[in-house]
Short mmCIF file of C-alpha atoms in Angstrom, two decimals:
data_model
loop_
_atom_site.label_atom_id
_atom_site.label_comp_id
_atom_site.label_asym_id
_atom_site.label_seq_id
_atom_site.Cartn_x
_atom_site.Cartn_y
_atom_site.Cartn_z
CA MET O 1 64.75 18.53 242.57
CA ASN O 2 63.73 22.15 242.31
CA LYS O 3 64.88 24.56 245.00
CA LYS O 4 61.39 25.41 246.24
CA LYS O 5 60.44 21.76 246.79
CA LEU O 6 63.83 21.05 248.40
CA PHE O 7 63.35 23.97 250.80
CA PHE O 8 59.82 23.07 251.93
CA ARG O 9 60.28 19.26 251.95
CA TYR O 10 63.70 19.03 253.63
CA VAL O 11 65.38 22.26 254.72
CA LEU O 12 62.53 24.00 256.54
CA PRO O 13 61.21 20.97 258.48
CA MET O 14 64.71 19.92 259.61
CA HIS O 15 65.49 23.47 260.67
CA CYS O 16 62.24 23.61 262.67
CA ILE O 17 63.11 20.33 264.42
CA GLN O 18 66.53 21.72 265.28
CA LEU O 19 65.01 24.95 266.62
CA LEU O 20 62.47 23.05 268.72
CA THR O 21 65.08 20.68 270.19
CA VAL O 22 68.10 22.98 270.60
CA TRP O 23 67.24 23.56 274.26
CA MET O 24 67.53 19.81 274.95
CA PRO O 25 70.91 18.67 276.31
CA ASN O 26 73.05 16.21 274.35
CA THR O 27 72.12 13.13 276.36
CA ASP O 28 71.47 9.65 275.01
CA ILE O 29 67.69 10.12 275.28
CA THR O 30 67.54 13.54 273.60
CA THR O 31 69.91 12.61 270.76
CA LYS O 32 67.63 9.62 270.06
CA ILE O 33 64.54 11.86 270.07
CA ARG O 34 66.20 14.31 267.68
CA GLY O 35 67.34 11.44 265.45
CA ARG O 36 63.88 9.90 265.33
CA LEU O 37 62.34 13.25 264.36
CA MET O 38 64.90 13.82 261.57
CA ARG O 39 64.86 10.30 260.07
CA PRO O 40 62.14 10.96 257.46
CA PHE O 41 64.13 13.73 255.80
CA PHE O 42 67.11 11.64 254.71
CA LYS O 43 67.31 9.59 251.53
CA GLN O 44 67.57 6.55 253.79
CA CYS O 45 68.02 6.29 257.55
CA GLY O 46 68.42 3.16 259.66
CA SER O 47 67.31 2.49 263.21
CA ASN O 48 68.85 3.98 266.35
CA PHE O 49 70.01 7.17 264.61
CA ARG O 50 71.22 9.74 267.14
CA ILE O 51 72.14 13.34 266.42
CA GLY O 52 73.40 16.21 268.58
CA THR O 53 72.44 19.87 268.52
CA ARG O 54 73.39 22.47 265.94
CA VAL O 55 74.31 20.01 263.18
CA ILE O 56 74.19 21.67 259.75
CA ILE O 57 72.93 19.35 257.02
CA ASN O 58 72.90 20.31 253.35
CA ARG O 59 70.95 18.13 250.93
CA PRO O 60 69.65 15.47 253.35
CA ASP O 61 67.74 13.98 250.41
CA LEU O 62 71.12 12.74 249.10
CA ILE O 63 72.38 11.33 252.43
CA SER O 64 71.98 7.65 253.41
CA ILE O 65 72.52 6.65 257.02
CA GLY O 66 72.83 3.09 258.36
CA ASP O 67 71.77 1.60 261.71
CA ASN O 68 73.35 2.75 264.99
CA VAL O 69 74.87 5.98 263.70
CA TYR O 70 75.73 8.83 266.05
CA ILE O 71 76.48 12.36 264.85
CA ALA O 72 77.70 14.65 267.63
CA HIS O 73 76.93 18.34 268.04
CA GLN O 74 77.98 21.11 265.66
CA CYS O 75 78.96 18.90 262.71
CA TYR O 76 78.62 19.97 259.08
CA LEU O 77 77.35 17.39 256.57
CA ASN O 78 77.15 18.27 252.88
CA GLY O 79 75.26 15.72 250.83
CA THR O 80 75.47 17.50 247.46
CA GLY O 81 77.61 14.79 245.83
CA GLY O 82 76.00 11.94 247.74
CA LEU O 83 76.94 10.83 251.24
CA LYS O 84 76.65 7.32 252.66
CA ILE O 85 77.30 6.70 256.35
CA GLU O 86 77.25 2.96 256.97
CA ARG O 87 76.25 1.04 260.14
CA ASN O 88 77.84 1.58 263.56
CA VAL O 89 79.59 4.87 262.76
CA SER O 90 80.36 7.60 265.30
CA VAL O 91 81.01 11.14 264.12
CA GLY O 92 82.61 13.30 266.83
CA PRO O 93 81.85 16.93 267.62
CA MET O 94 82.50 19.60 265.00
CA CYS O 95 83.43 17.21 262.19
CA VAL O 96 83.10 18.31 258.58
CA ILE O 97 82.11 15.96 255.76
CA VAL O 98 81.99 17.63 252.35
CA THR O 99 80.93 16.09 249.06
CA SER O 100 81.82 19.02 246.84
CA LYS O 101 84.80 21.28 246.33
CA HIS O 102 85.37 24.60 244.62
CA VAL O 103 86.91 24.62 241.16
CA TYR O 104 90.15 26.47 240.45
CA GLN O 105 89.77 28.44 237.19
CA ASN O 106 91.73 31.25 235.55
CA GLY O 107 94.13 31.58 238.47
CA ALA O 108 91.42 31.86 241.14
CA VAL O 109 88.95 29.79 243.09
CA SER O 110 85.54 30.11 241.46
CA MET O 111 82.10 29.86 243.01
CA GLU O 112 81.44 26.76 240.90
CA SER O 113 81.88 23.42 242.58
CA LYS O 114 82.50 19.81 241.63
CA ALA O 115 80.59 17.14 243.55
CA SER O 116 81.99 13.71 244.48
CA ARG O 117 80.46 10.98 246.63
CA VAL O 118 81.75 10.25 250.15
CA VAL O 119 81.36 6.95 252.01
CA ILE O 120 82.03 6.47 255.72
CA GLY O 121 82.59 2.73 256.18
CA GLU O 122 80.97 0.46 258.74
CA GLY O 123 82.32 0.69 262.27
CA SER O 124 84.37 3.83 261.65
CA TRP O 125 84.94 6.63 264.13
CA LEU O 126 85.65 10.23 263.21
CA ALA O 127 87.13 11.99 266.25
CA SER O 128 86.37 15.65 266.92
CA HIS O 129 87.17 18.25 264.28
CA ALA O 130 88.00 15.62 261.61
CA VAL O 131 87.50 16.72 258.01
CA ILE O 132 86.57 14.30 255.21
CA ASN O 133 87.01 15.75 251.72
CA ALA O 134 84.92 15.10 248.61
CA GLY O 135 85.49 11.81 246.81
CA VAL O 136 86.93 9.99 249.85
CA THR O 137 85.89 6.58 251.11
CA VAL O 138 86.75 6.04 254.76
CA ALA O 139 87.22 2.27 254.84
CA GLU O 140 85.46 0.06 257.36
CA GLY O 141 86.81 0.03 260.90
CA THR O 142 88.88 3.17 260.42
CA THR O 143 89.58 5.66 263.20
CA VAL O 144 90.20 9.21 262.03
CA GLY O 145 92.06 11.15 264.72
CA ALA O 146 91.09 14.55 266.05
CA ASN O 147 91.81 17.43 263.66
CA ALA O 148 92.84 15.08 260.82
CA VAL O 149 92.05 16.03 257.22
CA VAL O 150 91.37 12.99 255.02
CA THR O 151 92.09 13.76 251.36
CA LYS O 152 92.41 10.22 249.94
CA ASN O 153 91.39 6.62 250.55
CA PHE O 154 93.24 4.27 252.93
CA GLU O 155 93.11 0.57 253.79
CA PRO O 156 90.46 -0.72 256.26
CA HIS O 157 91.10 -0.97 260.02
CA THR O 158 93.67 1.79 260.22
CA ILE O 159 94.16 4.75 262.52
CA LEU O 160 94.63 7.98 260.59
CA GLY O 161 95.94 11.31 261.83
CA GLY O 162 97.49 14.54 260.65
CA VAL O 163 97.05 17.15 257.95
CA PRO O 164 96.83 15.69 255.41
CA ALA O 165 95.94 12.40 257.07
CA ARG O 166 98.40 9.50 257.01
CA VAL O 167 98.38 6.04 258.57
CA ILE O 168 99.47 6.06 262.20
CA ARG O 169 99.07 2.29 262.65
CA THR O 170 96.58 -0.52 262.06
CA GLN O 171 93.73 -1.17 264.48
CA GLU O 172 95.06 -4.64 265.40
CA THR O 173 98.37 -3.22 266.71
CA ALA O 174 96.58 -0.47 268.63
CA LEU O 175 95.23 -2.95 271.19
#
């Protein structure tokens, strides 16, 4: 898609919605209103989408969102490489999900980037400040702890934490 069409079809309208709704508090009702207004700008977006204030979204046309997804305030979502957020996912405040990474060339980090798809599995929860790197699939039922940086794939129904993230325990033993 050319940059001009991308800007006028996705970037500008979403930015206007954010500007018009930024004064609204992050309550259940207002996050639903914001989500309903933003739904048409994603590649695909299920029902009951809720989104907080000041969320930065790059390439919404490459982001698919399932039913009952909540994205808290001040998150950063980069859809450049393709992003799929499945059903019943909660993304905590200030999380970062990136689908591209800079390339290391000639002894330095270049401005070029390599894109890789990210999938956030059904029923997962990303706690505040979690970072999901390009190419990662967060398996279904996974909890990513606060401040964790996920750089690789893990088994389903696990609790991850740390930098880089590692398995803390399985969900069944956490009860």
